[in-house]
Structures are given as C-alpha cells and as structure tokens.
One Martini backbone bead per residue (centre of mass of N, CA, C, O) as a GRO file, in nm:
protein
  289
    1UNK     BB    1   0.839   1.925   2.141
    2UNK     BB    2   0.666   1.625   2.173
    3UNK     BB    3   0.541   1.731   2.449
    4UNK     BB    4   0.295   1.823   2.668
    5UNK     BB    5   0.282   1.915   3.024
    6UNK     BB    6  -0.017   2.022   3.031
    7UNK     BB    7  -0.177   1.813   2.877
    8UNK     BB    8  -0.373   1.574   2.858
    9UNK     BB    9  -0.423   1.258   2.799
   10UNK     BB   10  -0.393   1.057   2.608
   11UNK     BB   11  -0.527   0.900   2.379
   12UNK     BB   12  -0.548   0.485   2.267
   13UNK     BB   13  -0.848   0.482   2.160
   14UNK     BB   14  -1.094   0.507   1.858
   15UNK     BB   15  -1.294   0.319   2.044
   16UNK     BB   16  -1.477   0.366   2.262
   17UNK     BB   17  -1.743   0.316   2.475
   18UNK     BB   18  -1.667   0.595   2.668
   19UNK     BB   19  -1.808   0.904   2.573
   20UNK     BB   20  -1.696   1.249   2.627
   21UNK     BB   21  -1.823   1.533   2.623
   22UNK     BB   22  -1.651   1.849   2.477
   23UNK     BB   23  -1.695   2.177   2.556
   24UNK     BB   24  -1.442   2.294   2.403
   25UNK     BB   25  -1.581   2.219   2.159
   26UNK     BB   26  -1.741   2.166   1.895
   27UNK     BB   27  -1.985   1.954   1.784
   28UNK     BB   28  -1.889   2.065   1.475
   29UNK     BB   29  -1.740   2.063   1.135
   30UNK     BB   30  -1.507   2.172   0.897
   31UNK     BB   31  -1.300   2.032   0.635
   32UNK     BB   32  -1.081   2.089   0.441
   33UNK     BB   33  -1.007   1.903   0.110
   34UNK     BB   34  -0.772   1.690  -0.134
   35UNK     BB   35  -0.745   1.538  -0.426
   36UNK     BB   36  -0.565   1.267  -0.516
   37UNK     BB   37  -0.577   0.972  -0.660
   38UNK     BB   38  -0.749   0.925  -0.348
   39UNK     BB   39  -0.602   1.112  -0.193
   40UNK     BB   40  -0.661   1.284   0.139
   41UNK     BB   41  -0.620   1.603   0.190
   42UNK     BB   42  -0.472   1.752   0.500
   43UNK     BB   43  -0.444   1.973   0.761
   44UNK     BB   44  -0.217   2.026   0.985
   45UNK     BB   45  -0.130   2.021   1.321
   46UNK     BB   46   0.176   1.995   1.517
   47UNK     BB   47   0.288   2.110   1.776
   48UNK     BB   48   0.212   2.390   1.573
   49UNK     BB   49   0.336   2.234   1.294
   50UNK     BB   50   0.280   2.214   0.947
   51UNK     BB   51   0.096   1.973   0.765
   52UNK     BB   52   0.032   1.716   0.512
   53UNK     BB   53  -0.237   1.471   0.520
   54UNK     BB   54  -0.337   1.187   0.526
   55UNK     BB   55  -0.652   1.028   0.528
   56UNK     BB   56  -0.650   0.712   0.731
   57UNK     BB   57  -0.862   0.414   0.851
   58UNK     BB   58  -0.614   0.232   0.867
   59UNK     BB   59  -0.474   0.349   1.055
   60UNK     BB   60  -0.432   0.364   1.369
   61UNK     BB   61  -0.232   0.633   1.366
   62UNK     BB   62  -0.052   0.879   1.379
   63UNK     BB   63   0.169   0.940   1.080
   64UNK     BB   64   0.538   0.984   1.108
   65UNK     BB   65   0.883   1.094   0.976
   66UNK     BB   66   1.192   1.201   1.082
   67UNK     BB   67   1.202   1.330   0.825
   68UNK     BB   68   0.933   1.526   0.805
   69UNK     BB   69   0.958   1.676   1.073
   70UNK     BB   70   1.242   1.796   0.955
   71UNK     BB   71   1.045   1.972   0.750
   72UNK     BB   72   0.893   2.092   1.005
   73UNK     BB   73   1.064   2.183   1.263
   74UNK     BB   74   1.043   1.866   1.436
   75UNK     BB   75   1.106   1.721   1.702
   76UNK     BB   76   1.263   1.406   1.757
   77UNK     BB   77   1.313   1.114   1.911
   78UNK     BB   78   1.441   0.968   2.160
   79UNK     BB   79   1.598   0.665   2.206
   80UNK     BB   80   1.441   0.410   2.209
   81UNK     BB   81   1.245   0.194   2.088
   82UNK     BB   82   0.935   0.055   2.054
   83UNK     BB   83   0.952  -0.061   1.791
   84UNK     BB   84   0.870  -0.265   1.464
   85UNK     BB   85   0.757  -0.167   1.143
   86UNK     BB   86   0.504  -0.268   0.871
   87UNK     BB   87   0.385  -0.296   0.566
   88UNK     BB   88   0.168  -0.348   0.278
   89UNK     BB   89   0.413  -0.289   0.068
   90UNK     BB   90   0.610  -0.391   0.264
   91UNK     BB   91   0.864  -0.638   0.458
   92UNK     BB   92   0.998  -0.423   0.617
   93UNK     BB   93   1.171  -0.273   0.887
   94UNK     BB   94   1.072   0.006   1.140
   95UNK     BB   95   1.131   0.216   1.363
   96UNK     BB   96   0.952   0.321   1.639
   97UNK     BB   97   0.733   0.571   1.819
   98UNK     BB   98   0.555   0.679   2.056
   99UNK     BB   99   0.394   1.005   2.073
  100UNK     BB  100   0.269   1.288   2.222
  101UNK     BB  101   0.025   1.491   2.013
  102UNK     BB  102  -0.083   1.800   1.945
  103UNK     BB  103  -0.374   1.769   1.717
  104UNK     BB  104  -0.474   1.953   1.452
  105UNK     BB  105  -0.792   2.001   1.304
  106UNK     BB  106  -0.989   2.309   1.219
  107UNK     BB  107  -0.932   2.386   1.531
  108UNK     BB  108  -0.894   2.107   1.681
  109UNK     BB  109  -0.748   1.978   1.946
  110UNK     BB  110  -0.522   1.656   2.050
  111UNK     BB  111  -0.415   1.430   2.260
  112UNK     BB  112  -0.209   1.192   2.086
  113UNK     BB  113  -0.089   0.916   1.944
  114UNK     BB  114   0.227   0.922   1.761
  115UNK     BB  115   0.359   0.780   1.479
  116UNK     BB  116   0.748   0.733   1.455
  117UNK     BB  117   0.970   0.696   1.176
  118UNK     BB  118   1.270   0.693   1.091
  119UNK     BB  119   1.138   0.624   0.790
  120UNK     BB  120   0.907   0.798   0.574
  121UNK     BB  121   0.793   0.662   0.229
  122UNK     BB  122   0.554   0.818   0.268
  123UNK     BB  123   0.278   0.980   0.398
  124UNK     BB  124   0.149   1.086   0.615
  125UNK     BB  125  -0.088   1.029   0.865
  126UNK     BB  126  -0.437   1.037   0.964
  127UNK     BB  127  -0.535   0.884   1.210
  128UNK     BB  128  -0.742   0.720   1.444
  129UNK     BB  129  -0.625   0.854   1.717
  130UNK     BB  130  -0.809   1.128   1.593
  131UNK     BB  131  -1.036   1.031   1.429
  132UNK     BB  132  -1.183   0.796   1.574
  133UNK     BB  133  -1.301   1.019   1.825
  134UNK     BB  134  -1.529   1.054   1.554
  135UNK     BB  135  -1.708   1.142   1.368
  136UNK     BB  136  -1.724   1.125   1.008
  137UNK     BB  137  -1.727   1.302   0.676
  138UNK     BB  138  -1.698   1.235   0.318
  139UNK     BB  139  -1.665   1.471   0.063
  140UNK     BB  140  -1.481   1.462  -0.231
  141UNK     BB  141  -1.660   1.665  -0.374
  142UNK     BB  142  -1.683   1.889  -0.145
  143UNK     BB  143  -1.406   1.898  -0.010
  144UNK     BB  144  -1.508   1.765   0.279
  145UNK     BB  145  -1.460   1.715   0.635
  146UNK     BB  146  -1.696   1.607   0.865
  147UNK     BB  147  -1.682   1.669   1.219
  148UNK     BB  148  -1.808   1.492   1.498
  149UNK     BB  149  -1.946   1.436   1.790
  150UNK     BB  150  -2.020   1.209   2.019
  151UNK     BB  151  -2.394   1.231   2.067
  152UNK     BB  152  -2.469   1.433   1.778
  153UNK     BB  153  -2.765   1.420   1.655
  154UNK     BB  154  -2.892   1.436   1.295
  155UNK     BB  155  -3.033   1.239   1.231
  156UNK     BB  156  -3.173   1.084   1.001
  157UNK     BB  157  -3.061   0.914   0.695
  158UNK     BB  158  -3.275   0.845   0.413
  159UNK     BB  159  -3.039   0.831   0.199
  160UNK     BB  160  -2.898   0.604   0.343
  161UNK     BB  161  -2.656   0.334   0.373
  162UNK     BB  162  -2.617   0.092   0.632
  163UNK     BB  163  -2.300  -0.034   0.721
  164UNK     BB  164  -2.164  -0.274   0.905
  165UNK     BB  165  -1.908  -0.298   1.182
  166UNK     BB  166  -1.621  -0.413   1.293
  167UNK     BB  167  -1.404  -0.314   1.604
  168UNK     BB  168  -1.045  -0.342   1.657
  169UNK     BB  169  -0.876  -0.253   1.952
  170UNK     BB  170  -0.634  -0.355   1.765
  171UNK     BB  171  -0.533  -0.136   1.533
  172UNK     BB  172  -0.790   0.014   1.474
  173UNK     BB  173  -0.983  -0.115   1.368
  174UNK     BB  174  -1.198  -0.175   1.044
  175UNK     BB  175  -1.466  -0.385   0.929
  176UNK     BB  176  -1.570  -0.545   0.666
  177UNK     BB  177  -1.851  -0.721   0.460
  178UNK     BB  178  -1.730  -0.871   0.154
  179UNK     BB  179  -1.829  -0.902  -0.201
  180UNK     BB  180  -1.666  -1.176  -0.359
  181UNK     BB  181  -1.750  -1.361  -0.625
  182UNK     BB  182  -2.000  -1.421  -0.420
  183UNK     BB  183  -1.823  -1.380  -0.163
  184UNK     BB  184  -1.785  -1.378   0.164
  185UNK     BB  185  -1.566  -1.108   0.309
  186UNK     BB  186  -1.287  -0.971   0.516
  187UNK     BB  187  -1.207  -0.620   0.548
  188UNK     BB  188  -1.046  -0.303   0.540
  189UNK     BB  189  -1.122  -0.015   0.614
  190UNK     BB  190  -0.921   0.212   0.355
  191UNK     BB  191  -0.851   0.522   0.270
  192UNK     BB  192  -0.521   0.490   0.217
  193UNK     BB  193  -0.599   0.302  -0.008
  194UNK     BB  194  -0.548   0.367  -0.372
  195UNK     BB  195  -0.430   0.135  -0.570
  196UNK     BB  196  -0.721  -0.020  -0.490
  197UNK     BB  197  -0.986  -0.174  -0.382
  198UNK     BB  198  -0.802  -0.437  -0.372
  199UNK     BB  199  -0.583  -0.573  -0.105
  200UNK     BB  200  -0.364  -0.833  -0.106
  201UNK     BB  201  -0.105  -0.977   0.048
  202UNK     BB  202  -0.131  -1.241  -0.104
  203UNK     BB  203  -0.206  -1.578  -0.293
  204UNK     BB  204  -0.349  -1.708  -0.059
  205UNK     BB  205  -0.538  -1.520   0.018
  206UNK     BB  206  -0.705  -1.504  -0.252
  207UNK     BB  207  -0.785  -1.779  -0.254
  208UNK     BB  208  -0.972  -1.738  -0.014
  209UNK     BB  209  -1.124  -1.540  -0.179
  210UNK     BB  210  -1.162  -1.668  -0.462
  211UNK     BB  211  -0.851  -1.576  -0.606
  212UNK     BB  212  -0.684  -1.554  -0.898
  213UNK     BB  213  -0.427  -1.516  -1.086
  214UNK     BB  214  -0.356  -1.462  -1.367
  215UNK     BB  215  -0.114  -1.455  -1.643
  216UNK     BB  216  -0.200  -1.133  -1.722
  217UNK     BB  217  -0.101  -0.993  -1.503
  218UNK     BB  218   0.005  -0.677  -1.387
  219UNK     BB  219   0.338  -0.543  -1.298
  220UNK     BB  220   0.369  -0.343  -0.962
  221UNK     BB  221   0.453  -0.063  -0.775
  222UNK     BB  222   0.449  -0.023  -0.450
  223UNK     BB  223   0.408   0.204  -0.144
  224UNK     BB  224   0.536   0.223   0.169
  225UNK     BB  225   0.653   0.338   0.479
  226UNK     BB  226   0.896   0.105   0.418
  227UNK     BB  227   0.855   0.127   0.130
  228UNK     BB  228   0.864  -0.109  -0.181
  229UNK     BB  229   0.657  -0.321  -0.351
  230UNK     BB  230   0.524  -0.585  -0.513
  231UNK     BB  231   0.246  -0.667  -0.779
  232UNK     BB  232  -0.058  -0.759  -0.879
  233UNK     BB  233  -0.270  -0.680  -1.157
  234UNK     BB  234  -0.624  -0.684  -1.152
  235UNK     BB  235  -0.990  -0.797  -1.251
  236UNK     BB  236  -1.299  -0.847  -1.135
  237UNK     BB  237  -1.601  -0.931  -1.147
  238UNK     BB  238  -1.702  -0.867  -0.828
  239UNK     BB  239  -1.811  -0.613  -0.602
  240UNK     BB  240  -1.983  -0.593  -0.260
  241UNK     BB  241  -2.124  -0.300  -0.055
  242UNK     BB  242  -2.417  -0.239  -0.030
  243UNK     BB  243  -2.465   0.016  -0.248
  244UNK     BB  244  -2.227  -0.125  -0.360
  245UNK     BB  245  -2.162  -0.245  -0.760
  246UNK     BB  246  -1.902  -0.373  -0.848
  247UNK     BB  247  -1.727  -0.422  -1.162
  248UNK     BB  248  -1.427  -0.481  -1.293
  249UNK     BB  249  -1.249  -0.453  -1.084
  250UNK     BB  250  -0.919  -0.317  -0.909
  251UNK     BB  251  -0.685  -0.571  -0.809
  252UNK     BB  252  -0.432  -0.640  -0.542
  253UNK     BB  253  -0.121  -0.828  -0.522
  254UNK     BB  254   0.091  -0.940  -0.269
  255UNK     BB  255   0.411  -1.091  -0.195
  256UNK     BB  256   0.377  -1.132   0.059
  257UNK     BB  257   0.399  -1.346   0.337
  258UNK     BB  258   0.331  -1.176   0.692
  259UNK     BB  259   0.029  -1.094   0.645
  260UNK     BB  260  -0.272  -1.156   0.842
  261UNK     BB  261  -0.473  -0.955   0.753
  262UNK     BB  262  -0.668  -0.849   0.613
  263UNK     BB  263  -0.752  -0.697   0.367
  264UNK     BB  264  -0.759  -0.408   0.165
  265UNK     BB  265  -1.023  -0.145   0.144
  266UNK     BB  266  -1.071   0.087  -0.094
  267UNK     BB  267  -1.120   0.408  -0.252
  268UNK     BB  268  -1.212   0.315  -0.536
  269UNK     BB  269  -1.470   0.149  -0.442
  270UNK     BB  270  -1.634   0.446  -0.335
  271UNK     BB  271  -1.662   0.585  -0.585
  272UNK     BB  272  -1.909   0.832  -0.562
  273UNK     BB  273  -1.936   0.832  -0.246
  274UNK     BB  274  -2.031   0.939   0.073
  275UNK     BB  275  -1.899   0.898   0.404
  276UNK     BB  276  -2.002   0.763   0.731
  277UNK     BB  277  -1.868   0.744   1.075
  278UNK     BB  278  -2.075   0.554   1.312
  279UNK     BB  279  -1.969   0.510   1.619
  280UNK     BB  280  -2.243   0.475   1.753
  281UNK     BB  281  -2.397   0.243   1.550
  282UNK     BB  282  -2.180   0.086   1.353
  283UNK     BB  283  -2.155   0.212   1.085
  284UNK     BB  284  -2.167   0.298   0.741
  285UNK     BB  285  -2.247   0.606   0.541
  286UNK     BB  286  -2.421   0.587   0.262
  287UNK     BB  287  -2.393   0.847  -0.026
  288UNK     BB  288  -2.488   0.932  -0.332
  289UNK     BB  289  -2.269   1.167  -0.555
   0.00000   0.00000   0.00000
C-alpha cells in the first residue's frame, strides 16, 4: 500500500518554525552516496521498497513515477489525481498523486509526502519533503551525505563560509542572491539542476539578468521529469556566490517561456566545495575541498 495506517501524520513543510526534536531517531548519521555527472545519488526505501534516488534540493517533494514504483513492485495510487505538474526542462504537463509514504535513508524513516507522477521520464528525486526535515551536509568528495536533526549543535565551524538563504514555504524553495556579470540576482539553490551551473527559463528571464544568448550558443536537448526541452548553452563571464568565483562559467537558456520561478543555480557552480544547509541559521555553510 502506499501509506500505512499506524504511521504518524506526515510532515508537509521541509522548513517548519517549529521544530520537535525526535528521540527515536539518532542525533545525526552519515548517509553514503554516489556521484555521476554531479547528480548525487542515495540508497532509498519507500514503504520497504528499495530504490536508488537522486538527492535534490530543488524538489519540494520525494518524487517518483508510476512507471518507476512498478519496477520496484510497489502499488501506485488510483483515483482521480491530484493536479498536473510541469518540469524545468519541458512544458508539458503530467497528473500527480501526493501520496503518504514512509521513506527510510540511512535507517531513519519518516512519514512524508511522496509525488507520484504519471510517468517520471528523469530521475526519482529526494527531495525536500524529506531531506528538509534536517540539516544535511554534502561531501561529493567523500560520497558522503551527513545528516543531522534541527537544534543539534556542532559548534561553529570556522573554517565555512556561510550564505544567507531565503526560505519559500510554497514548493519548499530555497532561494540565493548570486552575483551574475557583476549583477545581484536570485537562484533556486537546485542540487538536482546538473545541466549547468544557472539554468533560465527562457530568453527573457536571462535578460533581466543580464543574459544575452550569443549566436554561437550551442543547441542542446535536456530531461527533465516530464520528458525533453530544447534550450542554448554557453559560458558567462563569471557567476559568485559566497566564496565560489567561478569564470567562464557554463549556463543554459530554455526555450520555456511559462515559468516565473527564478533561474535554478546548480551543481557544476559549486563544484569542489562540501556544503551544508543549515535551517536553524538559515545559511548554507559552505567549505573548500
């Protein structure tokens, strides 16, 4: 079944005000995981079910599709859906479930809610329904996701870096203020955006930020959860967020043209650093690998 009926009510924001410390779980715990192509992947269980998801910041919910539960021989929901969702890399639109379901990493469980998707043509993705319940830090070096609960004190580390983030409670966003060819503008911090460093919507939005397409953009088809989109790639003069100054840096543009969300700053940008997402601080701590 997809939700049990003894489990507690599930969690539905990944940054609450208030946060209930859980003696039934671990302090904190380390989590392995795997890197390809800077998408992190972790070991997962869905109500008992083994499946291999992508860990991604940018994700409100766990998300997964119909097609993917039935490979891991786990019933998906019926009835009418619940709404129909779009992708960053398509404009295409595919009916969703939230659905309650008990997902385990590293040996902790919690009841939260899952997206399930008609057909998911990407990744499963962890996504913030779970991960946001904690701090998490990420060392791709040492393929490791530590993850600790909120109110759980390691001491100030002295050698991080720490950027202020803004938090939306509608689709658990977390936002950044990145300097973009000397221009301030605001990021969806996206650990599962892998593509480029800034991923734009369309040509419009790259404009207000400051963003021209050259002529000479290189034409690419990219994935995203409701199938392929088309969109140019090329490198900008230089992109900083913190102590990251990248150079020459590698964003793409999408030919989308129907979603207002900011840009999503991804993975390639803070490529050699470990970070951690500190949600009693609200910063994100960064540290040089």
């Amino acid at each position: 079944p997809a939700a049990s009926g003894s489990a507690p009510e599930a969690s539905s924001s990944a940054d609450q005000t208030q946060y209930t410390f859980d003696r039934s779980i671990p302090n904190e715990w380390n989590v392995p995981c795997t890197v390809d192509k800077d998408t992190i992947w972790v070991d997962v269980e869905l109500n008992g079910h083994r499946i291999k998801m992508a860990f991604d910041t940018g994700a409100p919910s766990v998300t997964i599709g119909k097609n993917q539960m039935a490979e891991i021989g786990l019933e998906a929901p019926r009835g009418k859906a619940d709404g129909t969702s779009g992708g960053s890399s398509s404009n295409e639109k595919t009916p969703y479930w939230m659905v309650p379901t008990r997902v385990k990493v590293g040996g902790v469980e919690k009841l939260v809610q899952m997206k399930v998707l008609e057909n998911n043509q990407a990744e499963p993705l962890l996504g913030q329904s779970y991960a946001g319940l904690f701090e998490c830090t990420v060392d791709t070096s040492a393929k490791s996701i530590h993850f600790r609960q909120r109110g759980v004190s390691k001491g100030t580390n002295r050698s991080a870096y720490e950027v202020p983030y803004v938090y939306q409670e509608s689709g658990n966003r977390i936002f950044v203020d990145v300097e973009i060819n000397g221009k301030i503008g605001r990021c969806i911090f996206d650990t599962g955006n892998t593509s480029a460093g800034i991923s734009f919507n369309d040509a419009a939005q790259a404009r207000k930020y400051g963003i021209t397409i050259p002529d000479d953009a290189k034409s690419i088809v990219t994935t995203g959860v409701t199938g392929q989109g088309k969109c140019k790639e090329f490198h900008i003069l230089r992109a900083r967020l913190g102590p990251i100054d990248k150079a020459n840096l590698m964003v793409n543009v999408s030919e989308l043209s129907d979603d207002d969300e900011p840009p999503l700053l991804g993975a390639p940008f803070w490529e050699g650093f470990e970070y951690t997402i500190n949600r009693q601080k609200k910063v994100i701590e960064f540290v040089r690998r």
